[in-house]
């Protein structure tokens, strides 16, 4: 159809000489859908999958799963990235298994890491959440700096600023907190970061010696520690309402083999839930009624009648 095709350009002084057209199609050409399908088929071969996690109890089992996964991907024209793949060894006891076994993808050795970011959360090999808490605070401040045009504008009412903070800033601080067994020091770090933000919204600093409750009333913002507890209990109720065969329920009964390390045991999620439910006089049976459970754990934001400035 396009063999030996040519065209010319019409000008005020006449037409130019004909020259060959080697790229492009005529408008409305029947070849357009066919060529589109051919190109799209080539693009599909280059698609890739991201955020894949393989979990095993030993390095040998990890190698077996990696090899199975590599063969499955390459069978569909995909390639498992050697440079971006890492493995984390969660050694929660004093026992060390297969320390001399290397984790590899084909002939490429996979590097070991102590922390990695998965779906927005920082996971540590020792089970601690300090890195994740630090990351959440940093993310909250990034959102804060991006919103200073609204939060630091004196013409915007405090009530509207508080609503903007609850919708746009605080969710970045609370992301993934449903599974946090917080220590007192970590809880204070998050509360300190939030109070700095609230003071700046109102145009004050600690030098002004204004109680924290005053800022919360003016902006209609409840303590972030209570909101973390609310999210944790809401997730707990969601888990308890699942059937016993669900994967999220089976995780509750996982036990770590081996000897516990010396020192005071780290607070677990179950320990944190016991403290949360004890503070609100709740029991596990109350989770069966979803609406009643949500009503019991809900944290009502403090509202102020006026939006006067300090």
Short mmCIF file of C-alpha atoms in Angstrom, two decimals:
data_model
loop_
_atom_site.label_atom_id
_atom_site.label_comp_id
_atom_site.label_asym_id
_atom_site.label_seq_id
_atom_site.Cartn_x
_atom_site.Cartn_y
_atom_site.Cartn_z
CA UNK A 1 0.00 0.00 0.00
CA UNK A 2 2.79 2.41 0.85
CA UNK A 3 5.45 1.03 -1.50
CA UNK A 4 7.11 3.76 -3.60
CA UNK A 5 4.79 6.35 -2.07
CA UNK A 6 5.68 10.02 -2.27
CA UNK A 7 4.31 13.47 -1.74
CA UNK A 8 4.99 17.10 -2.50
CA UNK A 9 4.40 20.47 -0.83
CA UNK A 10 2.26 23.14 -2.48
CA UNK A 11 3.79 26.64 -2.24
CA UNK A 12 2.79 30.08 -3.63
CA UNK A 13 5.35 29.65 -6.43
CA UNK A 14 4.33 26.13 -7.32
CA UNK A 15 4.65 22.56 -6.12
CA UNK A 16 7.93 21.11 -4.94
CA UNK A 17 9.45 17.98 -6.33
CA UNK A 18 8.05 14.68 -5.05
CA UNK A 19 9.93 13.08 -2.18
CA UNK A 20 9.42 9.61 -0.55
CA UNK A 21 7.36 9.20 2.65
CA UNK A 22 9.03 6.61 4.84
CA UNK A 23 7.27 7.17 8.22
CA UNK A 24 3.66 7.66 9.32
CA UNK A 25 0.29 6.52 7.94
CA UNK A 26 -2.49 8.18 6.04
CA UNK A 27 -5.26 9.53 8.24
CA UNK A 28 -7.89 6.80 8.64
CA UNK A 29 -5.62 4.09 7.25
CA UNK A 30 -6.76 0.51 7.91
CA UNK A 31 -3.18 -0.34 8.90
CA UNK A 32 -3.40 1.81 12.06
CA UNK A 33 -5.22 -0.74 14.32
CA UNK A 34 -3.03 -3.60 13.07
CA UNK A 35 0.21 -1.74 13.77
CA UNK A 36 -1.15 -0.66 17.16
CA UNK A 37 -1.77 -4.29 18.14
CA UNK A 38 1.71 -5.30 17.00
CA UNK A 39 3.37 -2.52 19.04
CA UNK A 40 1.20 -3.17 22.10
CA UNK A 41 2.11 -6.87 22.02
CA UNK A 42 5.77 -5.91 22.19
CA UNK A 43 5.15 -3.53 25.09
CA UNK A 44 3.34 -6.20 27.12
CA UNK A 45 6.47 -8.34 27.03
CA UNK A 46 8.35 -5.54 28.82
CA UNK A 47 5.86 -5.06 31.65
CA UNK A 48 7.13 -5.75 35.17
CA UNK A 49 5.71 -6.58 38.60
CA UNK A 50 6.78 -4.67 41.71
CA UNK A 51 6.52 -5.00 45.51
CA UNK A 52 6.77 -8.79 45.63
CA UNK A 53 7.68 -10.48 48.91
CA UNK A 54 8.59 -14.13 49.45
CA UNK A 55 8.53 -15.46 53.02
CA UNK A 56 10.25 -18.61 54.22
CA UNK A 57 11.69 -20.08 57.42
CA UNK A 58 15.20 -20.81 56.11
CA UNK A 59 17.64 -19.56 53.49
CA UNK A 60 17.41 -22.84 51.60
CA UNK A 61 13.66 -22.48 51.33
CA UNK A 62 14.11 -18.88 50.15
CA UNK A 63 16.42 -20.09 47.38
CA UNK A 64 13.86 -22.67 46.27
CA UNK A 65 11.07 -20.07 46.13
CA UNK A 66 13.28 -17.57 44.31
CA UNK A 67 14.16 -20.14 41.67
CA UNK A 68 10.51 -21.09 41.19
CA UNK A 69 9.56 -17.43 40.94
CA UNK A 70 12.38 -16.69 38.49
CA UNK A 71 11.35 -19.54 36.19
CA UNK A 72 7.71 -18.48 36.33
CA UNK A 73 8.52 -14.86 35.49
CA UNK A 74 10.93 -15.66 32.68
CA UNK A 75 8.35 -18.01 31.20
CA UNK A 76 6.16 -14.95 30.56
CA UNK A 77 8.97 -12.79 29.26
CA UNK A 78 9.59 -10.99 32.58
CA UNK A 79 12.89 -10.69 34.40
CA UNK A 80 13.51 -10.75 38.14
CA UNK A 81 15.67 -7.74 39.02
CA UNK A 82 19.01 -8.79 40.50
CA UNK A 83 20.08 -5.30 41.58
CA UNK A 84 16.88 -4.35 43.46
CA UNK A 85 16.23 -7.65 45.22
CA UNK A 86 17.28 -7.94 48.88
CA UNK A 87 16.54 -10.33 51.69
CA UNK A 88 16.01 -9.70 55.38
CA UNK A 89 16.74 -12.28 58.06
CA UNK A 90 14.38 -11.83 61.01
CA UNK A 91 16.42 -13.42 63.81
CA UNK A 92 14.19 -12.97 66.86
CA UNK A 93 15.94 -15.62 68.96
CA UNK A 94 19.52 -16.52 69.83
CA UNK A 95 19.57 -19.41 67.36
CA UNK A 96 21.16 -18.84 63.95
CA UNK A 97 20.21 -21.19 61.14
CA UNK A 98 22.19 -21.83 57.94
CA UNK A 99 24.58 -18.93 58.39
CA UNK A 100 26.82 -20.34 55.65
CA UNK A 101 24.04 -20.59 53.04
CA UNK A 102 23.95 -17.75 50.49
CA UNK A 103 20.71 -16.49 48.97
CA UNK A 104 21.04 -16.33 45.18
CA UNK A 105 19.02 -15.65 42.03
CA UNK A 106 20.52 -18.00 39.48
CA UNK A 107 24.24 -17.12 39.77
CA UNK A 108 23.71 -13.62 41.26
CA UNK A 109 24.04 -13.34 45.03
CA UNK A 110 21.26 -11.44 46.82
CA UNK A 111 22.53 -8.89 49.39
CA UNK A 112 21.25 -9.00 52.97
CA UNK A 113 19.75 -5.93 54.63
CA UNK A 114 18.61 -5.10 58.15
CA UNK A 115 15.80 -2.76 57.07
CA UNK A 116 13.73 -2.38 53.95
CA UNK A 117 10.72 -0.37 52.88
CA UNK A 118 7.64 -2.32 51.84
CA UNK A 119 4.32 -0.67 50.94
CA UNK A 120 5.31 2.53 52.70
CA UNK A 121 6.42 0.92 55.99
CA UNK A 122 9.97 0.32 57.25
CA UNK A 123 10.52 -3.28 58.40
CA UNK A 124 13.50 -4.09 60.64
CA UNK A 125 15.18 -7.44 61.14
CA UNK A 126 15.02 -7.16 64.94
CA UNK A 127 11.26 -6.48 64.96
CA UNK A 128 11.63 -2.90 66.21
CA UNK A 129 9.52 -0.04 64.83
CA UNK A 130 11.85 2.89 65.59
CA UNK A 131 12.82 3.33 61.93
CA UNK A 132 9.19 3.24 60.85
CA UNK A 133 8.21 5.85 63.47
CA UNK A 134 11.06 8.11 62.31
CA UNK A 135 9.99 7.66 58.70
CA UNK A 136 6.37 8.54 59.52
CA UNK A 137 7.41 11.72 61.31
CA UNK A 138 9.63 12.74 58.37
CA UNK A 139 6.79 12.08 55.94
CA UNK A 140 4.45 14.17 58.08
CA UNK A 141 6.86 17.10 58.00
CA UNK A 142 7.19 16.80 54.22
CA UNK A 143 3.41 17.06 53.92
CA UNK A 144 3.49 19.98 56.35
CA UNK A 145 6.05 21.92 54.31
CA UNK A 146 4.06 21.34 51.15
CA UNK A 147 0.96 22.81 52.84
CA UNK A 148 2.46 25.85 54.58
CA UNK A 149 0.70 28.13 52.11
CA UNK A 150 -2.61 27.18 53.74
CA UNK A 151 -1.59 26.31 57.30
CA UNK A 152 0.48 29.45 57.87
CA UNK A 153 -1.91 31.86 56.15
CA UNK A 154 -3.31 34.22 58.79
CA UNK A 155 -6.41 34.89 56.71
CA UNK A 156 -7.51 31.23 56.91
CA UNK A 157 -9.73 30.48 59.98
CA UNK A 158 -8.27 28.18 62.60
CA UNK A 159 -11.21 25.82 62.32
CA UNK A 160 -10.51 25.32 58.61
CA UNK A 161 -6.80 24.86 59.31
CA UNK A 162 -7.58 22.17 61.86
CA UNK A 163 -9.79 20.34 59.39
CA UNK A 164 -7.08 20.57 56.73
CA UNK A 165 -4.55 19.16 59.19
CA UNK A 166 -6.81 16.23 60.11
CA UNK A 167 -7.42 15.38 56.44
CA UNK A 168 -4.07 16.08 54.75
CA UNK A 169 -1.30 15.93 57.39
CA UNK A 170 -2.28 13.54 60.17
CA UNK A 171 -2.99 10.52 57.89
CA UNK A 172 0.66 10.57 56.82
CA UNK A 173 1.66 10.29 60.50
CA UNK A 174 -0.81 7.47 61.17
CA UNK A 175 -0.06 5.30 58.13
CA UNK A 176 0.69 1.75 59.28
CA UNK A 177 0.25 2.63 62.97
CA UNK A 178 -2.45 -0.03 63.43
CA UNK A 179 0.29 -2.60 64.03
CA UNK A 180 2.58 -0.48 66.20
CA UNK A 181 3.31 -1.63 69.78
CA UNK A 182 4.51 1.84 70.81
CA UNK A 183 6.90 2.51 73.64
CA UNK A 184 6.53 5.65 75.73
CA UNK A 185 9.55 7.31 74.10
CA UNK A 186 8.21 6.65 70.59
CA UNK A 187 4.78 7.92 71.58
CA UNK A 188 6.28 11.13 72.93
CA UNK A 189 8.21 11.68 69.70
CA UNK A 190 5.02 11.56 67.63
CA UNK A 191 3.13 13.79 70.06
CA UNK A 192 5.98 16.30 70.10
CA UNK A 193 6.01 16.48 66.30
CA UNK A 194 2.27 17.01 66.19
CA UNK A 195 2.28 19.75 68.83
CA UNK A 196 5.01 21.64 66.96
CA UNK A 197 2.78 21.59 63.89
CA UNK A 198 -0.27 22.76 65.82
CA UNK A 199 1.65 25.62 67.46
CA UNK A 200 2.93 26.82 64.10
CA UNK A 201 -0.60 26.70 62.69
CA UNK A 202 -1.71 29.07 65.46
CA UNK A 203 1.39 31.24 65.07
CA UNK A 204 2.86 30.45 68.50
CA UNK A 205 5.89 28.72 69.99
CA UNK A 206 6.73 27.11 73.32
CA UNK A 207 8.06 30.47 74.54
CA UNK A 208 4.46 31.70 74.74
CA UNK A 209 3.76 29.11 77.52
CA UNK A 210 0.32 28.17 76.20
CA UNK A 211 -1.06 24.75 77.24
CA UNK A 212 -1.35 22.08 74.58
CA UNK A 213 -5.08 21.62 75.25
CA UNK A 214 -5.67 25.21 74.15
CA UNK A 215 -4.30 24.54 70.67
CA UNK A 216 -6.29 21.33 70.41
CA UNK A 217 -9.54 23.09 71.31
CA UNK A 218 -8.95 25.94 68.85
CA UNK A 219 -8.13 23.58 65.96
CA UNK A 220 -10.47 20.74 66.88
CA UNK A 221 -7.65 18.17 66.94
CA UNK A 222 -7.55 15.32 69.43
CA UNK A 223 -4.34 13.73 70.72
CA UNK A 224 -2.59 11.67 68.07
CA UNK A 225 -1.89 8.93 70.64
CA UNK A 226 -5.63 8.41 71.06
CA UNK A 227 -6.09 8.30 67.30
CA UNK A 228 -3.37 5.64 67.05
CA UNK A 229 -5.16 3.62 69.72
CA UNK A 230 -8.44 4.01 67.84
CA UNK A 231 -6.88 2.76 64.60
CA UNK A 232 -5.24 -0.16 66.37
CA UNK A 233 -8.50 -1.26 67.99
CA UNK A 234 -10.44 -0.78 64.75
CA UNK A 235 -7.99 -3.09 62.97
CA UNK A 236 -8.21 -5.57 65.86
CA UNK A 237 -11.99 -5.67 65.51
CA UNK A 238 -11.64 -6.26 61.78
CA UNK A 239 -9.29 -9.18 62.45
CA UNK A 240 -11.51 -10.76 65.12
CA UNK A 241 -14.53 -10.71 62.82
CA UNK A 242 -12.68 -12.81 60.26
CA UNK A 243 -13.15 -16.58 60.16
CA UNK A 244 -10.57 -18.71 61.95
CA UNK A 245 -9.20 -20.07 58.67
CA UNK A 246 -8.37 -16.59 57.33
CA UNK A 247 -4.67 -15.84 56.91
CA UNK A 248 -4.86 -12.78 59.13
CA UNK A 249 -6.24 -14.95 61.97
CA UNK A 250 -3.60 -17.65 61.50
CA UNK A 251 -0.89 -15.04 62.03
CA UNK A 252 -2.17 -14.55 65.60
CA UNK A 253 -0.99 -18.05 66.53
CA UNK A 254 2.52 -17.87 65.06
CA UNK A 255 5.20 -18.76 67.58
CA UNK A 256 8.93 -18.14 67.23
CA UNK A 257 11.12 -21.13 67.91
CA UNK A 258 14.36 -20.86 69.87
CA UNK A 259 15.56 -19.19 73.04
CA UNK A 260 14.55 -15.65 73.86
CA UNK A 261 17.30 -13.08 74.03
CA UNK A 262 18.42 -11.65 77.36
CA UNK A 263 16.74 -8.64 78.87
CA UNK A 264 13.18 -7.46 79.15
CA UNK A 265 10.99 -8.81 76.33
CA UNK A 266 9.88 -6.27 73.75
CA UNK A 267 6.23 -5.25 73.89
CA UNK A 268 4.18 -7.12 71.31
CA UNK A 269 1.04 -6.11 69.46
CA UNK A 270 -1.02 -8.42 71.70
CA UNK A 271 0.43 -6.75 74.80
CA UNK A 272 -0.43 -3.33 73.39
CA UNK A 273 -4.00 -4.43 72.67
CA UNK A 274 -4.42 -5.64 76.25
CA UNK A 275 -3.40 -2.19 77.50
CA UNK A 276 -5.71 -0.44 75.02
CA UNK A 277 -8.74 -2.54 75.88
CA UNK A 278 -8.02 -2.25 79.59
CA UNK A 279 -7.97 1.56 79.32
CA UNK A 280 -11.43 1.55 77.68
CA UNK A 281 -12.91 -1.40 79.62
CA UNK A 282 -13.35 -3.49 76.48
CA UNK A 283 -13.37 -7.22 75.86
CA UNK A 284 -12.73 -9.30 72.76
CA UNK A 285 -16.38 -10.42 72.52
CA UNK A 286 -17.48 -6.83 71.86
CA UNK A 287 -15.80 -6.89 68.44
CA UNK A 288 -18.56 -9.08 66.99
CA UNK A 289 -20.92 -6.10 66.82
CA UNK A 290 -19.14 -3.84 64.34
CA UNK A 291 -21.22 -0.70 64.90
CA UNK A 292 -21.09 -0.98 68.70
CA UNK A 293 -17.33 -1.62 68.60
CA UNK A 294 -16.73 1.43 66.42
CA UNK A 295 -18.83 3.53 68.76
CA UNK A 296 -16.89 2.39 71.82
CA UNK A 297 -13.43 3.01 70.39
CA UNK A 298 -14.21 6.22 68.51
CA UNK A 299 -12.21 9.31 69.49
CA UNK A 300 -14.32 12.45 69.11
CA UNK A 301 -12.35 15.47 67.97
CA UNK A 302 -12.40 18.40 70.37
CA UNK A 303 -14.35 21.28 68.89
CA UNK A 304 -14.02 24.95 69.80
CA UNK A 305 -16.87 27.42 69.58
CA UNK A 306 -14.67 30.27 68.39
CA UNK A 307 -11.68 30.58 66.10
CA UNK A 308 -10.03 33.49 67.79
CA UNK A 309 -6.27 33.85 67.60
CA UNK A 310 -3.92 33.64 70.57
#
